[in-house]
Amino acid sequence: MLEKIKNTAEYILSRTKRRPKTAIILGTGLGQLVDHISEREEIPYTEIPNMPVSTVEGHSGKLIFGLLGGKEVMAMQGRFHFYEGYPMTSVTFPVRVMKACGVETLFVSNAAGGMNPSFRVGDIMIIEDHINLFPENPLRGHNYSELGPRFPSMEEPYDHQLIALAEKIAKEKNIHLQKGVYVGTQGPTFETPAEYRYFRIIGGDAVGMSTVPEVIVARHMSMRVFGMSVITDLGGFGVPVEVSHEEVQEAANVAQPKMTEVIAEMIKRF
Ligand code: HPA
């Protein structure tokens, strides 16, 4: 595992002169951020040794290097979800490699269903904390002490300073942001009404099928993390919820410019 991470990082660094300290996982809602990255260099995942092989034909994804707000960044276009069948080591492998490339701060985005009754479709939620309901912790098994401790603290999974910065920027730009707890589930089913109510009762504000494994692994290696969810649908208020993949995409497209603006400005300033 350590050898694999090292080899993959060495390959990536041999392909670019950039040495970014910031990485972004471009989940739903942040796809357009790519257009704001200048002097782009791209490495398709298929060319990177040890990268998981995509389950979706023609959507293999790529690693993008360039400048965002004057800062060097590495962006992952296309992530690996647990529901696709990957083992947790594959889902989180890119985060291990980012760190080995010298990245210290990770930005992530995702789509999520809202169960906080004050949320509306198209809202953006700063992830303040999470509840890990994946059936497996990505750190299960042998611990590589070179990477991080056996029992890592999850006291501050999402960096308080970065959250404060996001709130400041949003206020200046008159962008309305929600803040809350993200419940991470394995999917691929959306929630039943009872599951939505259950997630609300245990302290969740939104639920989705990604992010938590990557954040756990990033925190294992002491990376700073900032995360945002686009609320693409609502559940748990006694109304039957029909969610289609298309509706999720549509809501994400509405939120996208705002989310992009906040993240781009954060990276410029932090
Ligand atoms: N549940 C889980 N994941 C999701 C949802 C949801 O309601 N919406 C978008 N991703």
mmCIF file of C-alpha atoms and ligand atoms in Angstrom, residues 28 110-115 182-183 185 187-191 196 199 206-210 230-235 241 243-244 248, ligand 1:
data_model
loop_
_atom_site.group_PDB
_atom_site.id
_atom_site.type_symbol
_atom_site.label_atom_id
_atom_site.label_comp_id
_atom_site.label_asym_id
_atom_site.label_seq_id
_atom_site.Cartn_x
_atom_site.Cartn_y
_atom_site.Cartn_z
ATOM 1 C CA THR A 28 -21.869 17.401 -7.798
ATOM 2 C CA ASN A 110 -21.456 16.494 -3.036
ATOM 3 C CA ALA A 111 -25.181 16.287 -3.638
ATOM 4 C CA ALA A 112 -27.353 15.499 -0.646
ATOM 5 C CA GLY A 113 -30.949 15.063 0.364
ATOM 6 C CA GLY A 114 -32.085 17.546 3.017
ATOM 7 C CA MET A 115 -34.034 16.569 6.118
ATOM 8 C CA TYR A 182 -23.953 15.294 6.738
ATOM 9 C CA VAL A 183 -25.011 11.679 7.157
ATOM 10 C CA THR A 185 -24.668 6.216 3.716
ATOM 11 C CA GLY A 187 -26.503 3.960 -1.175
ATOM 12 C CA PRO A 188 -27.306 3.376 -3.958
ATOM 13 C CA THR A 189 -30.942 3.556 -2.832
ATOM 14 C CA PHE A 190 -32.327 6.921 -1.844
ATOM 15 C CA GLU A 191 -33.920 6.987 1.608
ATOM 16 C CA TYR A 196 -35.165 10.227 6.399
ATOM 17 C CA PHE A 199 -31.498 10.439 10.088
ATOM 18 C CA ALA A 206 -28.544 16.175 4.977
ATOM 19 C CA VAL A 207 -27.764 12.706 3.652
ATOM 20 C CA GLY A 208 -25.612 11.511 0.796
ATOM 21 C CA MET A 209 -23.541 8.636 -0.570
ATOM 22 C CA SER A 210 -19.994 10.008 -0.614
ATOM 23 C CA VAL A 230 -25.928 20.943 -2.621
ATOM 24 C CA ILE A 231 -29.379 20.106 -1.317
ATOM 25 C CA THR A 232 -30.956 18.424 -4.313
ATOM 26 C CA ASP A 233 -34.104 17.001 -2.740
ATOM 27 C CA LEU A 234 -35.981 16.961 0.560
ATOM 28 C CA GLY A 235 -37.328 14.151 2.658
ATOM 29 C CA VAL A 241 -40.447 11.747 -1.731
ATOM 30 C CA VAL A 243 -36.282 11.634 -6.309
ATOM 31 C CA SER A 244 -34.950 11.124 -9.792
ATOM 32 C CA VAL A 248 -30.760 15.898 -8.440
HETATM 33 N N1 HPA B 1 -30.085 10.625 -0.375
HETATM 34 C C1 HPA B 1 -28.870 10.164 -0.574
HETATM 35 N N2 HPA B 1 -28.048 10.683 -1.448
HETATM 36 C C2 HPA B 1 -28.469 11.711 -2.173
HETATM 37 C C3 HPA B 1 -29.745 12.240 -1.995
HETATM 38 C C4 HPA B 1 -30.592 11.654 -1.061
HETATM 39 O O1 HPA B 1 -31.735 12.066 -0.857
HETATM 40 N N3 HPA B 1 -29.857 13.274 -2.855
HETATM 41 C C5 HPA B 1 -28.706 13.361 -3.527
HETATM 42 N N4 HPA B 1 -27.849 12.418 -3.102
#
